[in-house]
XYZ file of C-alpha atoms in Angstrom:
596
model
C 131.757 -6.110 64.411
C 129.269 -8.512 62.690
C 131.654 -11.296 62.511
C 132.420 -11.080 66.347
C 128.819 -10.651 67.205
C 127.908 -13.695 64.768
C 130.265 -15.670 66.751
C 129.231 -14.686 70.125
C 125.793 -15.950 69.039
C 126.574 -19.388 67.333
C 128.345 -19.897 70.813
C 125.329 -19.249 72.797
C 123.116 -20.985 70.184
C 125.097 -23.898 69.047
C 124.128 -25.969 72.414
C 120.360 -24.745 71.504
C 118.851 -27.665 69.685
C 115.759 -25.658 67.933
C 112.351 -27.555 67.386
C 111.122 -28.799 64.289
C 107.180 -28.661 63.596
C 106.266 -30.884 61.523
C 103.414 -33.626 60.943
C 101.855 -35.080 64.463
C 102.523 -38.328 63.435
C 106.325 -37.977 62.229
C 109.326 -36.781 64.356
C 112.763 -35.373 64.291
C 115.999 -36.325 66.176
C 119.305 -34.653 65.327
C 121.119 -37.177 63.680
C 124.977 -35.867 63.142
C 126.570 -32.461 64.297
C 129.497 -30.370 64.487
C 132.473 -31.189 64.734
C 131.829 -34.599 62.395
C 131.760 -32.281 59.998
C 130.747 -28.325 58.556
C 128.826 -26.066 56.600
C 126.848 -29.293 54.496
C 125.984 -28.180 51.102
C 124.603 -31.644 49.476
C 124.332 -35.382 50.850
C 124.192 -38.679 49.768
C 123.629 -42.167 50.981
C 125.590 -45.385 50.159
C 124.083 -48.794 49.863
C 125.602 -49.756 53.112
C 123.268 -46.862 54.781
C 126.111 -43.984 55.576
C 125.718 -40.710 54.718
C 128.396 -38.614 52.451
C 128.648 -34.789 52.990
C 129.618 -31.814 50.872
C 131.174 -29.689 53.035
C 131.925 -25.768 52.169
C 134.206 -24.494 54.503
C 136.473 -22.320 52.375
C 132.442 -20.400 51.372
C 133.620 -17.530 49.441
C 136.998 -16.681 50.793
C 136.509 -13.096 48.495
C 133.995 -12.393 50.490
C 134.511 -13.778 54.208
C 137.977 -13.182 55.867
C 139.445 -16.678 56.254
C 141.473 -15.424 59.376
C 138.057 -15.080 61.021
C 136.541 -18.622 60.046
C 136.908 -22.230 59.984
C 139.389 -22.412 57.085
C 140.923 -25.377 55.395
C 144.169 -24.915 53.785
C 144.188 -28.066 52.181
C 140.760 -27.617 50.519
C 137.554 -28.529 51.317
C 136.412 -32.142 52.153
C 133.732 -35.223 51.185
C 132.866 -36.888 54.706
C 131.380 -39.709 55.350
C 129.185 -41.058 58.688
C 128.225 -43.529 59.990
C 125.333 -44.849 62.417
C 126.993 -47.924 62.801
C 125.037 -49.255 65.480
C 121.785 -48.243 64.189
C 120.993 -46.298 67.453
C 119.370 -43.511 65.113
C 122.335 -41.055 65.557
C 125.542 -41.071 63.665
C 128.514 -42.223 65.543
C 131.442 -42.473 62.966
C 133.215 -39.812 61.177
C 135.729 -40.185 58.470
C 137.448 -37.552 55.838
C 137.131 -39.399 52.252
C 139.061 -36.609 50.433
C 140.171 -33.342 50.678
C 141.382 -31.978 47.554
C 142.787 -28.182 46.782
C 140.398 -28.918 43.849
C 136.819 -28.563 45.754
C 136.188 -25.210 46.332
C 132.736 -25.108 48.023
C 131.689 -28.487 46.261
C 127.981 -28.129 45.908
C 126.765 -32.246 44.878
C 127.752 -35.301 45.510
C 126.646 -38.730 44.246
C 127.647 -42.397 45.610
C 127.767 -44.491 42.596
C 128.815 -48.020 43.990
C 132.529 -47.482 44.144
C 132.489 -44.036 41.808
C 132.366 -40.782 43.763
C 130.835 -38.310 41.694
C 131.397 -34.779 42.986
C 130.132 -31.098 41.737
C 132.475 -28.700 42.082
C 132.491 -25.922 39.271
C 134.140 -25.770 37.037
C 134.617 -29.546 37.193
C 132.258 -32.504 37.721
C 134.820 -35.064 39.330
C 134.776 -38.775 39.759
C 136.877 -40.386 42.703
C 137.077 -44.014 42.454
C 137.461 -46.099 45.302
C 138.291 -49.338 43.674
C 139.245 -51.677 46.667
C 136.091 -49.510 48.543
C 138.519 -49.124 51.819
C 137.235 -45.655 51.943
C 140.395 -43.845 50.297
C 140.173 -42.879 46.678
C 142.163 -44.559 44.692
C 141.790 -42.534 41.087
C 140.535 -38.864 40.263
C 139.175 -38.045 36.775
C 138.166 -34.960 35.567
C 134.619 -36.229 34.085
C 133.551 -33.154 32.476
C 134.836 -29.744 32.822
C 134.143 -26.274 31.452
C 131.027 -25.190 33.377
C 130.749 -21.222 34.969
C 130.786 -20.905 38.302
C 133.528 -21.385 40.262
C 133.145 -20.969 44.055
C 129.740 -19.359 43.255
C 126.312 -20.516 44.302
C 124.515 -20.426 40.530
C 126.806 -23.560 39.623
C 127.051 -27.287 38.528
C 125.169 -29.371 41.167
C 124.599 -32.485 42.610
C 124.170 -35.670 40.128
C 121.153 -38.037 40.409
C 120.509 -42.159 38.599
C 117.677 -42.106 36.443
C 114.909 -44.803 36.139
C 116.679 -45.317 32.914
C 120.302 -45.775 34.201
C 121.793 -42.663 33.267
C 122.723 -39.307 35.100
C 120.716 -36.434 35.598
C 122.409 -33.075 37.238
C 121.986 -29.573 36.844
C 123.810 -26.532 36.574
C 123.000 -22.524 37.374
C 123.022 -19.565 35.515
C 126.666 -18.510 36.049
C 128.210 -18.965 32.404
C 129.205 -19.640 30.508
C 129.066 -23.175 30.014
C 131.482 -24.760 27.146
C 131.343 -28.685 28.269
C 132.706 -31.390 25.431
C 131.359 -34.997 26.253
C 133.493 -37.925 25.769
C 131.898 -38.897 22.530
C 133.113 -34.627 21.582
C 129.810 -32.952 21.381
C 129.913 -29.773 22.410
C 127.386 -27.815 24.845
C 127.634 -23.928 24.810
C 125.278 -22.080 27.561
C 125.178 -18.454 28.159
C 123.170 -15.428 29.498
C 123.817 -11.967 30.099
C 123.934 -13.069 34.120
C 127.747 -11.637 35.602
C 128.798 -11.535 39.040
C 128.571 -12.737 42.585
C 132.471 -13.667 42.611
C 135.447 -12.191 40.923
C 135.419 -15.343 38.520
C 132.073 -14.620 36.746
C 132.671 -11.364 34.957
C 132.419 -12.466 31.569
C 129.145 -14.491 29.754
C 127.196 -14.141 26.787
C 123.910 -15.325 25.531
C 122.863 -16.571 21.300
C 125.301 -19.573 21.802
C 125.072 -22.674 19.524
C 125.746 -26.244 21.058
C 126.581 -28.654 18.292
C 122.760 -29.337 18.229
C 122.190 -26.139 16.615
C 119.970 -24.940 19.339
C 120.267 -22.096 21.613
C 120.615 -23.060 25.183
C 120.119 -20.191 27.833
C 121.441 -19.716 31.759
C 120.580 -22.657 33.997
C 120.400 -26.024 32.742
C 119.178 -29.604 33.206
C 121.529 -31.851 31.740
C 121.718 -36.009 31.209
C 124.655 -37.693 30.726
C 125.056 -41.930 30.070
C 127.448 -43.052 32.734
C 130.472 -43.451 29.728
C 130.484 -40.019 29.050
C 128.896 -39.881 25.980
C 125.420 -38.450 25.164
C 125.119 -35.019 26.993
C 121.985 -33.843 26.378
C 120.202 -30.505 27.246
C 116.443 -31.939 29.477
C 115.013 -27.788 30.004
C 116.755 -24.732 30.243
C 116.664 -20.749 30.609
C 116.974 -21.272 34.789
C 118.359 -18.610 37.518
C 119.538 -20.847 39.576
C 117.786 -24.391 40.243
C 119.909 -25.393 43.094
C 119.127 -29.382 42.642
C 117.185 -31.684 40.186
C 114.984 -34.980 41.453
C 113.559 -37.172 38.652
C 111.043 -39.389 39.715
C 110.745 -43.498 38.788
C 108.457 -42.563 35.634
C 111.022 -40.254 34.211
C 109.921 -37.084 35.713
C 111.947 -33.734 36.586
C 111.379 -31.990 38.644
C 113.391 -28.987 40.852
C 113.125 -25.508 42.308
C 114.154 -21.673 41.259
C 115.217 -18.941 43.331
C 114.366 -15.428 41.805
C 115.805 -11.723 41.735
C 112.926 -9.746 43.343
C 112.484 -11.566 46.734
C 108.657 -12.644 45.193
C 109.234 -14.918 42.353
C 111.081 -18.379 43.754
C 108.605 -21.534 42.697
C 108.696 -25.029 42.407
C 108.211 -26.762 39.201
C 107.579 -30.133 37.039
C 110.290 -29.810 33.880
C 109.364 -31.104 30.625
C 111.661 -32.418 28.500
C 113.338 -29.615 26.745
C 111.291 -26.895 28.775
C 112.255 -22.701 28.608
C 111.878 -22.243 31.733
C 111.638 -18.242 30.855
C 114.247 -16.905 33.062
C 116.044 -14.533 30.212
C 114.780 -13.689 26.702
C 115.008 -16.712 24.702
C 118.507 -16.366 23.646
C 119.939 -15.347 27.261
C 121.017 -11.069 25.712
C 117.901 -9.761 28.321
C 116.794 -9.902 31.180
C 113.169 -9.995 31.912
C 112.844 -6.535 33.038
C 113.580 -5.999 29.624
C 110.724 -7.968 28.351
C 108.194 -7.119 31.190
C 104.317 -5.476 29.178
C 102.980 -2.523 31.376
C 100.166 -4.960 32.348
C 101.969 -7.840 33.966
C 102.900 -8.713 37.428
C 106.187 -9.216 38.364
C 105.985 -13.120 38.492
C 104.110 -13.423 34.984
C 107.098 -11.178 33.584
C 109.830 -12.533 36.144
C 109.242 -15.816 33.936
C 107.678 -15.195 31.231
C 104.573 -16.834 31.582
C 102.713 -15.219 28.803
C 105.262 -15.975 26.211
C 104.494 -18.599 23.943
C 106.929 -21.889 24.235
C 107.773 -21.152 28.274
C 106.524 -23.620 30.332
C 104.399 -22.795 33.097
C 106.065 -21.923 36.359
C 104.456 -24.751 39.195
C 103.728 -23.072 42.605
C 104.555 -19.716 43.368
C 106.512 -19.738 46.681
C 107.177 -16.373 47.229
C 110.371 -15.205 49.039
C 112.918 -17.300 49.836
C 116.512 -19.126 48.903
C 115.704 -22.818 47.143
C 118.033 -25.631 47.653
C 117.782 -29.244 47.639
C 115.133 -31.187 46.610
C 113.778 -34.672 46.826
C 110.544 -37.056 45.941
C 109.631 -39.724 48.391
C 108.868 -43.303 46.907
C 108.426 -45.583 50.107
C 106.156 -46.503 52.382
C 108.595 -46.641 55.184
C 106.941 -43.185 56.308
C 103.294 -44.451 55.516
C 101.774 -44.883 52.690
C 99.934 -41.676 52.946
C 103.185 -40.114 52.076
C 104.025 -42.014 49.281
C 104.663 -39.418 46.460
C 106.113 -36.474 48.718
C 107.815 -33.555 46.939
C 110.276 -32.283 49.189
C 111.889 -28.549 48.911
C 114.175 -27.221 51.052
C 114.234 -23.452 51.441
C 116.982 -22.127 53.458
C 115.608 -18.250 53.224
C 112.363 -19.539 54.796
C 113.788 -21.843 57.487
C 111.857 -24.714 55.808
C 110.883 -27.733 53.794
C 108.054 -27.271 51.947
C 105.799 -30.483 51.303
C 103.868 -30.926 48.013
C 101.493 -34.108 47.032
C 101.918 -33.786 42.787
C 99.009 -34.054 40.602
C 99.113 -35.270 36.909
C 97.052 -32.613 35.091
C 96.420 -32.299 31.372
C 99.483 -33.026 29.933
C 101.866 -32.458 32.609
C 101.950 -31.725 36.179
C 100.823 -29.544 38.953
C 102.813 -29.726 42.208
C 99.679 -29.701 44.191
C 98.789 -27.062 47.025
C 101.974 -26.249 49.279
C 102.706 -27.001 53.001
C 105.607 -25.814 55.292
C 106.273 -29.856 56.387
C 109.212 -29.042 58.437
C 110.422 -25.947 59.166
C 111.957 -24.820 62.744
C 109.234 -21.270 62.717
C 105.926 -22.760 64.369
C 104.422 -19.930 61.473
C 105.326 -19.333 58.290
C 107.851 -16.809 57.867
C 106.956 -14.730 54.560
C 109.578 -12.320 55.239
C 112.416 -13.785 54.442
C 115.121 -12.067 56.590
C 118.242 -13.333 54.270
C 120.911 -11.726 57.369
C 119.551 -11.985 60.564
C 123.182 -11.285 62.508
C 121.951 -8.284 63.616
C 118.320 -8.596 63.686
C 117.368 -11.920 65.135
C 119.055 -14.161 68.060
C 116.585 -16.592 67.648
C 118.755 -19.879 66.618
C 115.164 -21.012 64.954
C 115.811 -18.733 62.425
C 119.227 -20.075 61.694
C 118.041 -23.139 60.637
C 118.932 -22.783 56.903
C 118.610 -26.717 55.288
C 120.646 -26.814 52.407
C 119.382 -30.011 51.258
C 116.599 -33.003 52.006
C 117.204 -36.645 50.753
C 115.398 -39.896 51.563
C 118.105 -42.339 53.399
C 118.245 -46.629 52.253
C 115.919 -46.999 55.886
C 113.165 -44.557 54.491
C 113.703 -41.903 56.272
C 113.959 -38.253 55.539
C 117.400 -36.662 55.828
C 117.888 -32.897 56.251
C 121.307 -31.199 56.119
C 121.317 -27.580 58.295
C 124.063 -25.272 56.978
C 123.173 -23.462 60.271
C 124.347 -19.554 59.786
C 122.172 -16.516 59.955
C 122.911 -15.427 56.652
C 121.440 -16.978 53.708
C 122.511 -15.744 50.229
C 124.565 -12.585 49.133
C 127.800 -15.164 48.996
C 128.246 -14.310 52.634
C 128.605 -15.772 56.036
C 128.467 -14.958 59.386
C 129.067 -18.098 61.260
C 132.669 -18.761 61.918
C 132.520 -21.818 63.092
C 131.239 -24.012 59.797
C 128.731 -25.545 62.332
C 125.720 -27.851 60.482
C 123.614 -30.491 61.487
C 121.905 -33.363 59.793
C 118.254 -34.011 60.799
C 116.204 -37.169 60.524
C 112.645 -37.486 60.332
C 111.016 -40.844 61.084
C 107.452 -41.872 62.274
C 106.590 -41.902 65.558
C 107.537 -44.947 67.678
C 109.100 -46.871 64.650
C 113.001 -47.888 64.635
C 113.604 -47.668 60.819
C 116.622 -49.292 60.142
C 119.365 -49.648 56.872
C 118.173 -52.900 55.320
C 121.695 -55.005 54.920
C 121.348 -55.298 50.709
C 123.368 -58.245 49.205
C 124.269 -57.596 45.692
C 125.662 -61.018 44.969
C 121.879 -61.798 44.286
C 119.066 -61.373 42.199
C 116.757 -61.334 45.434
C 119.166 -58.837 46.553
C 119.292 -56.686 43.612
C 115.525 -56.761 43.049
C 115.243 -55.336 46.783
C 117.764 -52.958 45.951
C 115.823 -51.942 43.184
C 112.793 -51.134 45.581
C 114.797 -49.294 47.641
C 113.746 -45.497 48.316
C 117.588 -44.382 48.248
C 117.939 -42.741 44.441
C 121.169 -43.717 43.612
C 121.075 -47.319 45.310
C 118.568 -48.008 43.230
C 119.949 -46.654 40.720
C 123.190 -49.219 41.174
C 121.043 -52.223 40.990
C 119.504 -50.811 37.836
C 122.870 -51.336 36.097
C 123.844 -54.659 37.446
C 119.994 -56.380 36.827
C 120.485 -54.787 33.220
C 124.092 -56.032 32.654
C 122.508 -59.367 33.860
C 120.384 -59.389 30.630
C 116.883 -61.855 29.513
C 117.989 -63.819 32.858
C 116.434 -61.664 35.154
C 113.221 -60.756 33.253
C 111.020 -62.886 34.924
C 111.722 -61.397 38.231
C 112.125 -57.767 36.397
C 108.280 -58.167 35.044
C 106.995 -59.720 38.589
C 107.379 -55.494 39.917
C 105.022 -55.012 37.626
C 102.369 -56.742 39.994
C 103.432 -54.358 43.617
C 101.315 -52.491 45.309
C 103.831 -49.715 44.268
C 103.126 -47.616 41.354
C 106.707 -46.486 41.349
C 108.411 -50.220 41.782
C 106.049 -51.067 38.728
C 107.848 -47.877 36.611
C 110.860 -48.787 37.659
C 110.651 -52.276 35.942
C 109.069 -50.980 33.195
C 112.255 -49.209 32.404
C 114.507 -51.927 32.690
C 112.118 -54.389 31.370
C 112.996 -52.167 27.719
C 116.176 -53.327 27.972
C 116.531 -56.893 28.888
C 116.475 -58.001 25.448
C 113.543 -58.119 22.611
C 111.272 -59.943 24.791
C 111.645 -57.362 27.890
C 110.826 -54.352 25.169
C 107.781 -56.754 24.016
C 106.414 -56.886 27.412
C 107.027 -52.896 27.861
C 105.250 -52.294 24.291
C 101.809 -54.272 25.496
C 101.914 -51.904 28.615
C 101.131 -48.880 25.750
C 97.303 -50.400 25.994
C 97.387 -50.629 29.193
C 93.754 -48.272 30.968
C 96.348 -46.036 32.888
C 98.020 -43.193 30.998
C 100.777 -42.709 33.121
C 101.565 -46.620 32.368
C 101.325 -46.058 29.089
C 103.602 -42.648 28.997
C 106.371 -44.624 30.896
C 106.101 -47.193 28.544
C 106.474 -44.866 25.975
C 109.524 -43.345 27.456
C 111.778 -46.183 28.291
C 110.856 -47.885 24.670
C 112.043 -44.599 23.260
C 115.337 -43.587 25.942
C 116.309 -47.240 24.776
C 115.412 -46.903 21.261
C 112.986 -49.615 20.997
C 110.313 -47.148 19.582
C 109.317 -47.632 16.106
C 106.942 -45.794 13.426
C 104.000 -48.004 14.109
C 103.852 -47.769 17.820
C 103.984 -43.601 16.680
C 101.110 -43.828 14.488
C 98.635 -45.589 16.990
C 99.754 -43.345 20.314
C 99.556 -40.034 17.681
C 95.834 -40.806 18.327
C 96.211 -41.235 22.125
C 92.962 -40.115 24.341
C 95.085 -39.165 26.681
C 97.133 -35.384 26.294
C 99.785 -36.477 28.141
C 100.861 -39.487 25.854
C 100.387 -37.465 23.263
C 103.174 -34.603 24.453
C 105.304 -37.956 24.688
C 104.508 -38.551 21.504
C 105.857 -35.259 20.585
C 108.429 -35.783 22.279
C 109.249 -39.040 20.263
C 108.865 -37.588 16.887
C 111.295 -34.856 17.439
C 113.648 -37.687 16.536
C 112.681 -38.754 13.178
C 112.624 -36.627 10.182
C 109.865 -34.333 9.361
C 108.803 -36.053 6.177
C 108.501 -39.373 8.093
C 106.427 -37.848 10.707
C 103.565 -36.075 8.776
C 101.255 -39.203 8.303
C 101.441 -39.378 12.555
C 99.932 -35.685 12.442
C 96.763 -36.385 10.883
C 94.465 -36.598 13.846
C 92.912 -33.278 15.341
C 93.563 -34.253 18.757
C 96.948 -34.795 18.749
C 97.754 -32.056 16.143
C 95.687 -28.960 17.641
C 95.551 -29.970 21.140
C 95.642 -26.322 22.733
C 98.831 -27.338 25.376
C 101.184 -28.737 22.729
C 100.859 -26.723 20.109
C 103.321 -24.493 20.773
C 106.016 -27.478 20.947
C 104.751 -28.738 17.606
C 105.153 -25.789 16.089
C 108.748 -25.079 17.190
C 109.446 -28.696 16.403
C 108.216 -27.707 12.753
C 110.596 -24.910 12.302
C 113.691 -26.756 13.502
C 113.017 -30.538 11.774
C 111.981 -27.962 7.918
């Protein structure tokens, strides 16, 4: 059968490490394997430099015999390890939880002593308040999401530059999700199956916004609960969500037709153009005799969709990362990472600002375990291939507290179709350094504001994202040391303070508002941003960036206005520029309609 012959070749395979090509001056060393833990589906990294690990053993029990795999009865598990002696390979192993209530749990994010973990239909919180590794308190943070054991669910959770959370869920509605505060989000689509638990959706849903939110979604939450908000919808299935230190989203989308998958920058409230606009067809439906399956696949010629990013082909996206160190060299300051398990690869992007958004830049295979691209995309190679290269199926990439890059291998040689043929749950974790360089987890004291200040320079996303919230909670007594970022040699340390600059009291927002002058527009857009996230905008600061040379500041202007009635907005509109530029117009327009 397939299942014994899958076996037979994970056992010859297992003990064959494959090679990973990647950039001469960078190497790989396995960092973690079976049995410390299985099947990885998402990773973290704490402040003390260990690793935490979604692991999906119980995959799809509808579809794979659990009396022929790894199978735990007690539910699946959150691991943590360890490299305690900073040898560059993991040596400690440890169960955190395992809970009947994490069925193939597909995110996890450390949050100091909070445990947040994505696990449709529920996004959980274990707190571990004496931080002895054992949870001491479960909540249900927010439930209601689609997608139960299913791949096109909620994922992992990420710490903005701004403090809160940003996560994602796919396609596999529908979503009814009350926030603390009791707004109400209501997703839908005419998307159905891939488990026994998704027969029923529906598109035209109204959240309590009065909008129509369709299929996938990026979401933002404030850490209390309150304030879900929809950042760009109308996804298949983006599997994870990165936002950059200026307030950039961006993430990756599988397709139906084995041609269509890309990877994308997501504006703020973007239709990403998977469905029809309210989620009742699919895009067949919509396709003009003319177009190619990718215009039509996302709509691309329909006015109000955002534009697609790079066109990788064939393939199964999954995690997703942006690189903001220098541990790795400078030269690789700004990587866009994107794992693709269907490709047996990571592709590599360099981002460009362009206009008034963002172009990921021209596309490299930057690690992958083929030595040539494999555009074929093979999604079951049990019977096909015994080639353990092409098992290599990294479920996600994430840059560790040390710098490094961190790749989880679900290791099976099925990919997709909510199957698989390894029954042995065996993974790996990767780790890419430079060549010749020990990189080691930098010991962060927290008791300090030297501490937190490194901590807030720290490539790790939700590290950082911890000292964000302690330097804030510190208030105007910090500012001085806040504002000195503003001088590194970092373009990303300087957004970062630029955000909490905005809210360390009236003279932090002062500081932030001069930076709107400042020569560089992507100073003056963060600027713009954090003022407004912390609502520290007002009309006048509108008026004079209405008129903005730069495209870009003026979408964030846009952006900005949205929130203020229409009547108060119309003396901002006056200048040709900003009101007939050709790449916001569309967004103006529908803004029009919905503030009337």
């Amino acid at each position: 059968t397939a299942v014994a012959f899958a076996f037979f070749l994970n056992a010859c395979n297992a003990d064959k490490k494959p090679e990973l090509f990647l950039p001469d001056d960078l190497e790989a060393t396995l960092w973690a394997e079976s049995p410390m833990f299985y099947n990885p589906t998402n990773m973290d990294v704490d402040v003390r430099g260990r690793i935490w690990i979604t692991e999906a053993v119980n995959y799809r029990n509808f579809n794979n015999d659990s009396t022929n795999h790894l199978y735990h009865e007690k539910g699946d598990r959150i691991m943590i390890l360890e490299d305690s002696d900073q040898d560059g390979t993991a040596d400690v192993s440890k169960v955190f939880i395992q809970d009947k209530d994490l069925v193939s749990p597909l995110g996890i994010a450390v949050m100091g002593n909070k445990i947040l973990v994505s696990c449709s239909p529920h996004l959980i919180i274990y707190t571990d308040v004496n931080q002895d590794d054992v949870p001491d308190k479960k909540e249900i943070f927010l439930t209601g999401f689609g997608g139960l054991d299913h791949d096109h669910s909620l994922h992992a959770v990420v710490t903005g530059p701004d403090g809160n959370w940003y996560f994602n869920t796919g396609n596999a509605g529908p979503h009814v999700v009350q926030d603390k505060s009791g707004w109400t989000l209501r997703s839908g689509s005419i998307y159905t199956g891939g488990s026994p638990y998704n027969s029923i959706n529906e598109g035209n849903m109204k959240s309590d916004d009065g909008k129509i939110w369709v299929g996938g979604l990026a979401l933002r939450i404030n850490p209390d609960g309150t304030g879900l908000k929809v950042m760009g919808h109308n996804f298949r299935n983006s599997y994870e969500s990165i936002i950059d230190s200026y307030g950039n989203l961006w993430q990756n989308d599988n397709d139906d037709q084995v041609v269509a998958c890309r990877v994308s920058w997501l504006m703020e409230g973007g239709n990403a153009g998977y469905f029809s606009t309210d989620g009742t067809r699919y895009w067949q439906a919509d396709q003009r005799p003319w177009q190619d399956i990718f215009t039509a696949h996302w709509h691309q010629e329909d006015p109000g969709v955002m534009p697609a990013g790079d066109r990788s082909g064939a393939g199964a996206p999954t995690g997703i990362t942006l690189n903001e160190g220098d541990e790795l060299g400078e030269k690789y300051r700004g990587l866009l990472l994107s794992a693709d398990a269907g490709r047996n690869t990571i592709f590599g992007y360099m981002p460009n600002q362009k206009g008034s958004g963002y172009d990921p830049g021209q596309r490299k295979n930057f690690i992958s375990s083929l030595s040539t691209d494999n555009r074929l995309y093979v999604w079951n190679d049990t019977l096909q291939n015994t080639n353990s290269a092409m098992w290599f199926r990294p479920s996600d990439v994430m840059i560790g507290t040390d710098g490094a890059i961190y790749v989880a291998d679900w290791y099976d040689p099925v990919v997709g179709g909510h199957q698989m043929n390894d029954s042995t749950g065996y993974g790996r974790i990767y780790r890419i350094t430079p060549k010749g360089k020990n990189l080691k987890s930098p010991v962060l004291d927290f008791n300090t504001t030297e501490g937190l200040i490194q901590a807030l320079k720290n490539p790790a996303i939700n590290v950082r994202g911890q000292a964000y919230g302690i330097l804030k909670a510190k208030g105007t007594s910090v500012l001085n040391e806040v504002s000195s970022l503003i001088k590194s040699n970092n373009p990303y340390h300087q957004a970062r303070a630029i955000w909490l600059m905005a809210e360390l009291g009236d003279s932090g927002a002062q500081q932030v508002a001069k930076l709107l002058d400042d020569p560089n527009e992507i100073t003056r857009a963060t600027a713009l941003r954090a003022l407004r996230t912390h609502k520290k905008i007002n009309t006048n600061l509108l008026e004079k960036l209405s008129a903005d040379k730069s495209p870009f500041v003026r979408r964030e202007t846009i952006l900005a206005l949205q929130e203020i009635p229409f009547k108060d907005a119309q003396p901002y509109l006056k200048s040709k520029d900003f009101l007939f530029s050709v790449d916001i117009a569309n967004k103006l327009l529908q803004w029009k309609s919905i503030r009337r």
